[in-house]
One Martini backbone bead per residue (centre of mass of N, CA, C, O) as a GRO file, in nm:
protein
  427
    1MET     BB    1  10.221  12.647   4.012
    2ARG     BB    2   9.975  12.720   4.040
    3THR     BB    3   9.851  12.535   3.827
    4PHE     BB    4   9.964  12.302   3.986
    5LEU     BB    5   9.766  12.335   4.264
    6SER     BB    6   9.511  12.363   4.135
    7GLY     BB    7   9.513  12.035   4.004
    8GLN     BB    8   9.514  11.906   4.276
    9LEU     BB    9   9.276  12.078   4.342
   10ASN     BB   10   9.058  11.934   4.150
   11GLU     BB   11   9.170  11.606   4.226
   12LEU     BB   12   9.013  11.631   4.522
   13ARG     BB   13   8.779  11.666   4.437
   14GLU     BB   14   8.735  11.407   4.223
   15GLN     BB   15   8.780  11.215   4.540
   16GLY     BB   16   8.610  11.389   4.751
   17LEU     BB   17   8.859  11.508   4.946
   18TYR     BB   18   8.764  11.831   4.966
   19LYS     BB   19   8.739  12.043   5.292
   20ASN     BB   20   8.480  12.189   5.346
   21GLU     BB   21   8.433  12.505   5.499
   22GLU     BB   22   8.225  12.600   5.751
   23ALA     BB   23   8.022  12.848   5.842
   24LEU     BB   24   7.935  13.025   6.175
   25THR     BB   25   7.705  13.259   6.335
   26THR     BB   26   7.718  13.084   6.627
   27ALA     BB   27   7.857  12.998   6.827
   28GLN     BB   28   7.947  12.685   7.009
   29ALA     BB   29   7.742  12.429   7.035
   30THR     BB   30   7.511  12.300   7.026
   31HIS     BB   31   7.360  12.437   6.818
   32ILE     BB   32   7.477  12.636   6.503
   33GLY     BB   33   7.488  12.829   6.289
   34VAL     BB   34   7.459  12.898   5.966
   35GLU     BB   35   7.523  13.089   5.590
   36ASP     BB   36   7.147  13.013   5.508
   37GLY     BB   37   6.996  13.065   5.802
   38ARG     BB   38   7.017  12.797   5.985
   39ASP     BB   39   6.951  12.577   6.221
   40VAL     BB   40   7.214  12.313   6.298
   41LEU     BB   41   7.302  12.054   6.457
   42ASN     BB   42   7.614  11.944   6.638
   43LEU     BB   43   7.792  11.667   6.546
   44CYS     BB   44   8.161  11.779   6.510
   45ALA     BB   45   8.313  11.909   6.838
   46ASN     BB   46   8.495  11.882   7.106
   47ASN     BB   47   8.230  11.950   7.306
   48TYR     BB   48   8.179  11.772   7.517
   49LEU     BB   49   8.054  11.886   7.786
   50GLY     BB   50   7.919  12.218   7.684
   51LEU     BB   51   8.086  12.489   7.753
   52ALA     BB   52   8.138  12.680   7.490
   53ASP     BB   53   7.876  12.810   7.586
   54SER     BB   54   7.886  12.903   7.923
   55PRO     BB   55   7.805  13.157   8.147
   56GLU     BB   56   8.041  13.052   8.318
   57LEU     BB   57   8.272  13.087   8.156
   58ILE     BB   58   8.221  13.367   8.015
   59ALA     BB   59   8.216  13.500   8.354
   60ALA     BB   60   8.527  13.402   8.359
   61ALA     BB   61   8.613  13.525   8.174
   62LYS     BB   62   8.609  13.822   8.210
   63THR     BB   63   8.736  13.837   8.497
   64ALA     BB   64   8.942  13.814   8.408
   65MET     BB   65   9.003  14.034   8.195
   66ASP     BB   66   8.976  14.288   8.385
   67LYS     BB   67   9.204  14.176   8.569
   68TRP     BB   68   9.431  14.086   8.330
   69GLY     BB   69   9.311  14.111   8.039
   70PHE     BB   70   9.407  14.036   7.705
   71GLY     BB   71   9.770  13.989   7.704
   72MET     BB   72  10.050  13.904   7.760
   73SER     BB   73  10.273  14.006   7.464
   74SER     BB   74  10.474  13.803   7.612
   75VAL     BB   75  10.686  13.660   7.719
   76ARG     BB   76  10.821  13.517   8.022
   77PHE     BB   77  11.122  13.562   8.024
   78ILE     BB   78  11.063  13.840   8.034
   79CYS     BB   79  10.732  13.884   8.216
   80GLY     BB   80  10.674  13.706   8.285
   81THR     BB   81  10.388  13.620   8.503
   82GLN     BB   82  10.115  13.515   8.630
   83THR     BB   83   9.930  13.389   8.842
   84GLN     BB   84   9.702  13.240   8.745
   85HIS     BB   85   9.909  13.035   8.572
   86THR     BB   86  10.029  12.883   8.833
   87THR     BB   87   9.684  12.834   8.941
   88LEU     BB   88   9.665  12.625   8.651
   89GLU     BB   89   9.903  12.454   8.677
   90ALA     BB   90   9.809  12.334   9.006
   91ALA     BB   91   9.549  12.231   8.949
   92LEU     BB   92   9.594  12.019   8.729
   93THR     BB   93   9.784  11.871   8.903
   94SER     BB   94   9.587  11.781   9.071
   95PHE     BB   95   9.324  11.649   8.852
   96LEU     BB   96   9.557  11.460   8.735
   97HIS     BB   97   9.725  11.384   9.004
   98PRO     BB   98   9.686  11.128   9.296
   99ARG     BB   99   9.996  11.339   9.457
  100ALA     BB  100   9.856  11.565   9.415
  101GLY     BB  101   9.723  11.902   9.587
  102VAL     BB  102   9.929  11.956   9.814
  103SER     BB  103   9.970  12.157  10.067
  104SER     BB  104  10.280  12.244  10.242
  105ASP     BB  105  10.078  12.176  10.510
  106GLY     BB  106   9.885  11.860  10.382
  107ALA     BB  107   9.602  11.995  10.202
  108GLN     BB  108   9.375  11.961  10.064
  109VAL     BB  109   9.307  12.085   9.737
  110ASP     BB  110   8.957  12.086   9.632
  111THR     BB  111   8.969  12.369   9.411
  112ALA     BB  112   8.987  12.607   9.236
  113ALA     BB  113   8.890  12.819   9.399
  114GLU     BB  114   9.087  12.785   9.636
  115VAL     BB  115   9.376  12.850   9.447
  116ALA     BB  116   9.244  13.151   9.382
  117ALA     BB  117   9.172  13.253   9.573
  118THR     BB  118   9.455  13.253   9.718
  119GLU     BB  119   9.707  13.247   9.563
  120THR     BB  120   9.891  13.080   9.462
  121SER     BB  121  10.136  12.878   9.407
  122ALA     BB  122  10.329  12.696   9.187
  123THR     BB  123  10.513  12.579   9.499
  124GLU     BB  124  10.266  12.552   9.739
  125VAL     BB  125  10.100  12.337   9.519
  126SER     BB  126  10.197  12.040   9.602
  127ALA     BB  127  10.396  11.777   9.618
  128THR     BB  128  10.521  11.599   9.828
  129GLU     BB  129  10.740  11.478   9.890
  130GLY     BB  130  11.021  11.301   9.615
  131ASP     BB  131  10.892  11.086   9.339
  132ASP     BB  132  10.649  11.212   9.258
  133GLU     BB  133  10.650  11.475   9.206
  134TRP     BB  134  10.449  11.744   9.037
  135ASP     BB  135  10.402  11.922   8.717
  136THR     BB  136  10.263  12.193   8.526
  137ILE     BB  137  10.306  12.343   8.166
  138LEU     BB  138  10.214  12.566   7.961
  139TYR     BB  139  10.044  12.615   7.653
  140SER     BB  140   9.854  12.745   7.344
  141SER     BB  141   9.921  12.418   7.257
  142CYS     BB  142   9.937  12.069   7.275
  143PHE     BB  143  10.111  12.107   7.053
  144ASP     BB  144  10.361  12.218   7.126
  145ALA     BB  145  10.424  12.035   7.381
  146ASN     BB  146  10.484  11.837   7.181
  147GLY     BB  147  10.715  12.053   6.999
  148GLY     BB  148  10.887  12.032   7.296
  149LEU     BB  149  10.889  11.749   7.403
  150PHE     BB  150  11.169  11.580   7.228
  151GLU     BB  151  11.398  11.710   7.256
  152THR     BB  152  11.403  11.881   7.579
  153LEU     BB  153  11.462  11.511   7.649
  154PHE     BB  154  11.598  11.407   7.375
  155GLY     BB  155  11.898  11.194   7.270
  156ALA     BB  156  12.086  11.023   7.039
  157GLU     BB  157  12.119  10.838   7.333
  158ASP     BB  158  11.806  10.745   7.254
  159ALA     BB  159  11.417  10.644   7.236
  160ILE     BB  160  11.074  10.651   7.043
  161ILE     BB  161  10.841  10.481   7.088
  162SER     BB  162  10.555  10.557   6.826
  163ASP     BB  163  10.303  10.527   6.710
  164GLU     BB  164  10.075  10.487   6.384
  165LEU     BB  165   9.866  10.641   6.537
  166ASN     BB  166   9.899  10.960   6.607
  167HIS     BB  167   9.967  11.280   6.620
  168ALA     BB  168  10.106  11.536   6.476
  169SER     BB  169  10.243  11.626   6.758
  170ILE     BB  170  10.434  11.417   6.766
  171ILE     BB  171  10.579  11.390   6.532
  172ASP     BB  172  10.676  11.636   6.517
  173GLY     BB  173  10.835  11.592   6.776
  174VAL     BB  174  11.008  11.361   6.713
  175ARG     BB  175  11.184  11.503   6.482
  176LEU     BB  176  11.343  11.725   6.629
  177SER     BB  177  11.463  11.479   6.760
  178LYS     BB  178  11.771  11.295   6.772
  179ALA     BB  179  11.597  11.018   6.877
  180ALA     BB  180  11.558  10.733   6.799
  181ARG     BB  181  11.341  10.594   6.595
  182PHE     BB  182  10.992  10.377   6.644
  183ARG     BB  183  10.730  10.233   6.498
  184TYR     BB  184  10.430  10.096   6.612
  185LYS     BB  185  10.134   9.926   6.599
  186ASN     BB  186   9.816   9.991   6.658
  187ARG     BB  187   9.821   9.889   6.895
  188ASP     BB  188  10.060   9.638   6.932
  189MET     BB  189  10.269   9.494   7.176
  190ALA     BB  190  10.457   9.305   7.059
  191ASP     BB  191  10.574   9.547   6.884
  192LEU     BB  192  10.654   9.718   7.067
  193GLU     BB  193  10.819   9.513   7.204
  194ALA     BB  194  11.034   9.481   7.015
  195LYS     BB  195  11.115   9.749   7.008
  196LEU     BB  196  11.205   9.749   7.313
  197ARG     BB  197  11.467   9.574   7.257
  198GLU     BB  198  11.591   9.729   7.050
  199ALA     BB  199  11.654  10.023   7.217
  200THR     BB  200  11.712   9.965   7.509
  201ALA     BB  201  11.987   9.846   7.418
  202SER     BB  202  12.137  10.132   7.293
  203SER     BB  203  11.949  10.348   7.501
  204ARG     BB  204  11.906  10.545   7.732
  205PHE     BB  205  11.685  10.653   7.709
  206THR     BB  206  11.303  10.588   7.716
  207VAL     BB  207  11.011  10.596   7.514
  208ILE     BB  208  10.659  10.608   7.532
  209ALA     BB  209  10.423  10.700   7.236
  210THR     BB  210  10.108  10.806   7.335
  211ASP     BB  211   9.738  10.801   7.233
  212GLY     BB  212   9.477  10.747   7.459
  213VAL     BB  213   9.283  10.860   7.207
  214PHE     BB  214   9.270  10.784   6.838
  215SER     BB  215   9.009  11.019   6.728
  216MET     BB  216   8.927  10.896   6.428
  217ASP     BB  217   8.852  10.579   6.676
  218GLY     BB  218   8.815  10.586   6.949
  219TYR     BB  219   8.982  10.442   7.073
  220LEU     BB  220   9.237  10.295   7.289
  221ALA     BB  221   9.459  10.300   7.496
  222PRO     BB  222   9.667  10.042   7.612
  223LEU     BB  223   9.786  10.131   7.937
  224PRO     BB  224   9.856   9.876   8.127
  225GLU     BB  225  10.019   9.728   7.880
  226ILE     BB  226  10.223   9.929   7.841
  227CYS     BB  227  10.360   9.968   8.170
  228ASP     BB  228  10.439   9.670   8.159
  229LEU     BB  229  10.637   9.698   7.915
  230ALA     BB  230  10.751   9.920   8.053
  231ASP     BB  231  10.864   9.847   8.277
  232LYS     BB  232  11.050   9.637   8.220
  233TYR     BB  233  11.236   9.810   8.034
  234GLY     BB  234  11.303  10.057   8.146
  235ALA     BB  235  11.008  10.331   8.034
  236LEU     BB  236  10.904  10.628   7.928
  237VAL     BB  237  10.544  10.756   7.934
  238MET     BB  238  10.387  10.931   7.701
  239VAL     BB  239  10.032  11.116   7.686
  240ASP     BB  240   9.792  11.204   7.559
  241ASP     BB  241   9.518  11.352   7.668
  242SER     BB  242   9.271  11.511   7.496
  243HIS     BB  243   9.062  11.302   7.414
  244ALA     BB  244   8.994  11.319   7.786
  245VAL     BB  245   9.006  11.500   7.939
  246GLY     BB  246   8.704  11.569   8.175
  247PHE     BB  247   8.547  11.284   8.061
  248MET     BB  248   8.769  11.041   8.130
  249GLY     BB  249   8.708  10.886   8.391
  250GLN     BB  250   8.526  10.955   8.790
  251THR     BB  251   8.618  11.283   8.685
  252GLY     BB  252   8.805  11.331   8.390
  253ALA     BB  253   9.152  11.273   8.430
  254GLY     BB  254   9.148  11.061   8.212
  255THR     BB  255   9.296  10.734   8.095
  256PRO     BB  256   9.434  10.706   8.353
  257GLU     BB  257   9.196  10.687   8.526
  258HIS     BB  258   9.040  10.478   8.353
  259PHE     BB  259   9.248  10.224   8.444
  260GLY     BB  260   9.462  10.323   8.704
  261VAL     BB  261   9.787  10.445   8.577
  262SER     BB  262   9.928  10.725   8.710
  263ASP     BB  263  10.165  10.616   8.832
  264ARG     BB  264  10.259  10.515   8.513
  265VAL     BB  265  10.277  10.807   8.409
  266ASP     BB  266  10.513  11.046   8.332
  267ILE     BB  267  10.356  11.185   8.070
  268LEU     BB  268  10.090  11.456   8.018
  269THR     BB  269   9.919  11.574   7.782
  270GLY     BB  270   9.690  11.871   7.662
  271THR     BB  271   9.411  12.028   7.639
  272LEU     BB  272   9.189  12.343   7.648
  273GLY     BB  273   9.000  12.293   7.344
  274LYS     BB  274   8.746  12.135   7.440
  275ALA     BB  275   8.652  12.027   7.754
  276LEU     BB  276   8.816  12.270   7.841
  277GLY     BB  277   8.617  12.507   7.680
  278GLY     BB  278   8.707  12.553   7.352
  279ALA     BB  279   8.946  12.720   7.264
  280SER     BB  280   9.291  12.639   7.416
  281GLY     BB  281   9.565  12.484   7.488
  282GLY     BB  282   9.825  12.390   7.688
  283TYR     BB  283  10.052  12.112   7.814
  284THR     BB  284  10.213  11.972   8.097
  285CYS     BB  285  10.270  11.692   8.289
  286ALA     BB  286  10.496  11.623   8.514
  287ARG     BB  287  10.763  11.542   8.617
  288ARG     BB  288  10.982  11.819   8.763
  289GLU     BB  289  11.229  11.754   8.664
  290ILE     BB  290  11.052  11.812   8.328
  291VAL     BB  291  10.966  12.043   8.352
  292ALA     BB  292  11.115  12.280   8.427
  293THR     BB  293  11.299  12.190   8.158
  294LEU     BB  294  11.059  12.308   8.030
  295ARG     BB  295  11.154  12.614   8.067
  296GLN     BB  296  11.400  12.618   7.988
  297LYS     BB  297  11.425  12.483   7.676
  298SER     BB  298  11.170  12.519   7.539
  299ARG     BB  299  11.068  12.673   7.229
  300PRO     BB  300  10.722  12.724   7.257
  301TYR     BB  301  10.752  12.832   7.559
  302LEU     BB  302  10.976  13.091   7.526
  303PHE     BB  303  10.888  13.166   7.225
  304SER     BB  304  10.550  13.213   7.285
  305ASN     BB  305  10.291  13.321   7.433
  306SER     BB  306  10.096  13.342   7.670
  307LEU     BB  307   9.838  13.275   7.697
  308ALA     BB  308   9.526  13.367   7.748
  309PRO     BB  309   9.305  13.538   8.070
  310ALA     BB  310   9.065  13.403   7.994
  311ILE     BB  311   9.123  13.143   7.998
  312ALA     BB  312   9.262  13.023   8.206
  313GLY     BB  313   8.972  13.131   8.370
  314ALA     BB  314   8.745  12.919   8.251
  315THR     BB  315   8.986  12.643   8.342
  316LEU     BB  316   8.943  12.687   8.662
  317LYS     BB  317   8.592  12.663   8.612
  318VAL     BB  318   8.592  12.374   8.513
  319ILE     BB  319   8.735  12.210   8.764
  320GLU     BB  320   8.518  12.323   8.973
  321LEU     BB  321   8.325  12.138   8.847
  322LEU     BB  322   8.444  11.869   8.808
  323LYS     BB  323   8.478  11.862   9.164
  324GLU     BB  324   8.177  11.938   9.138
  325SER     BB  325   8.086  11.721   8.976
  326SER     BB  326   7.929  11.470   8.740
  327GLU     BB  327   7.688  11.514   8.548
  328LEU     BB  328   7.834  11.597   8.262
  329LEU     BB  329   7.915  11.306   8.256
  330THR     BB  330   7.749  11.102   8.273
  331ARG     BB  331   7.555  11.210   8.059
  332LEU     BB  332   7.767  11.147   7.819
  333ARG     BB  333   7.728  10.808   7.846
  334GLU     BB  334   7.500  10.800   7.767
  335ASN     BB  335   7.489  10.961   7.482
  336THR     BB  336   7.644  10.688   7.397
  337GLN     BB  337   7.561  10.509   7.411
  338TYR     BB  338   7.308  10.518   7.254
  339PHE     BB  339   7.387  10.672   6.989
  340ARG     BB  340   7.621  10.301   6.982
  341GLN     BB  341   7.319  10.128   6.903
  342ARG     BB  342   7.157  10.301   6.730
  343MET     BB  343   7.317  10.235   6.485
  344CYS     BB  344   7.350   9.957   6.495
  345GLU     BB  345   7.045   9.891   6.484
  346GLU     BB  346   7.084  10.014   6.159
  347GLY     BB  347   7.323   9.913   6.034
  348PHE     BB  348   7.613  10.119   6.120
  349GLU     BB  349   7.939  10.117   6.121
  350ILE     BB  350   8.125  10.070   6.431
  351PRO     BB  351   8.408  10.104   6.603
  352GLU     BB  352   8.460   9.983   6.895
  353SER     BB  353   8.340  10.179   7.207
  354THR     BB  354   8.336  10.444   7.501
  355HIS     BB  355   8.303  10.677   7.304
  356PRO     BB  356   8.286  10.935   7.123
  357ILE     BB  357   8.365  10.888   6.957
  358VAL     BB  358   8.180  10.838   6.647
  359PRO     BB  359   8.233  10.618   6.341
  360VAL     BB  360   8.145  10.650   6.020
  361MET     BB  361   8.124  10.377   5.810
  362PHE     BB  362   8.250  10.413   5.400
  363GLY     BB  363   8.477  10.440   5.291
  364ASP     BB  364   8.394  10.606   5.021
  365ALA     BB  365   8.474  10.962   4.956
  366VAL     BB  366   8.178  11.020   4.830
  367VAL     BB  367   8.000  10.902   4.991
  368ALA     BB  368   8.030  11.041   5.268
  369ALA     BB  369   8.010  11.325   5.103
  370LYS     BB  370   7.738  11.297   5.022
  371MET     BB  371   7.615  11.209   5.387
  372ALA     BB  372   7.698  11.472   5.439
  373ASP     BB  373   7.515  11.641   5.284
  374ALA     BB  374   7.259  11.549   5.364
  375ILE     BB  375   7.249  11.538   5.666
  376LEU     BB  376   7.275  11.898   5.610
  377ALA     BB  377   7.016  11.893   5.467
  378ARG     BB  378   6.888  11.759   5.738
  379GLY     BB  379   6.980  11.902   6.046
  380VAL     BB  380   7.322  11.813   6.068
  381TYR     BB  381   7.660  11.820   6.164
  382VAL     BB  382   7.872  11.717   5.937
  383ARG     BB  383   8.214  11.555   5.860
  384ALA     BB  384   8.410  11.419   5.572
  385PHE     BB  385   8.639  11.199   5.622
  386SER     BB  386   8.948  11.185   5.434
  387TYR     BB  387   9.204  11.133   5.258
  388PRO     BB  388   9.490  11.215   5.460
  389VAL     BB  389   9.320  11.155   5.779
  390VAL     BB  390   9.268  10.886   5.628
  391PRO     BB  391   9.266  10.602   5.492
  392MET     BB  392   9.228  10.457   5.262
  393GLY     BB  393   8.911  10.353   5.270
  394LYS     BB  394   8.848  10.480   5.568
  395ALA     BB  395   8.586  10.661   5.508
  396ARG     BB  396   8.415  10.886   5.694
  397ILE     BB  397   8.156  10.982   6.002
  398ARG     BB  398   8.266  11.224   6.218
  399THR     BB  399   8.150  11.230   6.560
  400GLN     BB  400   8.014  11.407   6.858
  401LEU     BB  401   7.968  11.390   7.196
  402ASN     BB  402   7.752  11.546   7.455
  403ALA     BB  403   7.606  11.679   7.730
  404LYS     BB  404   7.359  11.849   7.583
  405LEU     BB  405   7.219  11.574   7.405
  406SER     BB  406   6.965  11.470   7.378
  407LYS     BB  407   6.736  11.350   7.320
  408ASP     BB  408   6.641  11.396   7.018
  409ASP     BB  409   6.800  11.485   6.935
  410LEU     BB  410   6.913  11.173   6.862
  411ASP     BB  411   6.740  11.078   6.701
  412ARG     BB  412   6.767  11.302   6.438
  413ALA     BB  413   6.990  11.231   6.390
  414ILE     BB  414   6.922  10.900   6.318
  415ALA     BB  415   6.733  11.023   6.105
  416ALA     BB  416   6.945  11.138   5.921
  417PHE     BB  417   7.120  10.887   5.853
  418VAL     BB  418   6.842  10.721   5.761
  419ASP     BB  419   6.776  10.884   5.542
  420ALA     BB  420   7.075  10.976   5.359
  421ARG     BB  421   7.087  10.664   5.272
  422ARG     BB  422   6.828  10.667   5.072
  423GLU     BB  423   6.948  10.913   4.891
  424VAL     BB  424   7.274  10.748   4.847
  425LEU     BB  425   7.196  10.436   4.871
  426GLY     BB  426   6.960  10.301   4.841
  427SER     BB  427   6.909  10.200   5.168
   0.00000   0.00000   0.00000
């Protein structure tokens, strides 16, 4: 087996598909240190709001550790959870869903700080009575949130219809369920409707599952059209919003807010490990009965440790910052528009989108890998993406912008791409 695996690894190297991991010598940030001692510009992280090294978040995490310790060291139903965690669940519910975040006496909860100050439980910071009640459950990661969703809620009598480019965690989560599985072409509403006709003809419950943003291309799922079809065929809508929560939409609540369909999406999953601080952690925000069922039966929730207190404390601080000011959102949008426009003017192939994921397409995996190395040599940290992460022949360098990049940073990155292209391709 050792000989076999060594041969496979050598083939990956020869094909330009071997993925090297660059060790960082500093905190994750807009400018990072690498092992050869250089300081380089970072265009490669999911750190959309640039908060991974934020002094405010670090202080909030330290405060949480001082009060709540380093970790919970057990699962929830055995040793319980902390009020800080229920506070975060309530704050996320209020942040993500327009009908939530109303206290039991009808007063609106304005900031995460107010929630934290009162240590209000999740049941006390909830939506008004009725069909629109929502709640949130925390997981160690969004991978776990998706892994524990479908098996818990959908059985052999049901159907799951999934976009073909959904994240691996959705794919794995769907595989764990005994429900009938259907896959539709990426963002193809005609194909989705065909699958809905087939699925709803014999299923008890049907759910459409989609990424809010497809992370390799920066494409947004057409949520209004998906919700229209769901209404037409009586289906639920599930959205993994990991690459949108915290910065898309007017307040940063994600793609449902961006498209104005927050009250039409039934299940939202997402991560705390990208825009919302960049450490780890995930959640499912959904109708209250769904979340209650997940607390009772979702295996990744029942059989894994609670979220680290430092992450809960820091995420509460991010939500507070987003409620206080839109400055980070505005700067991220401006950086995205500028970089996309200038890269297109320089003749690079950039898939059309407004998202801060900006893939630079090269097609050939060897060319993409050589370009990434040449760009890193010029002081800009990027990595090439090739098969099997993306389809064969669709190799690219996926850049990711953040709110802390300056115009000089962006111009430096664009110049590095232009110079590297001249070196690698002679043009």
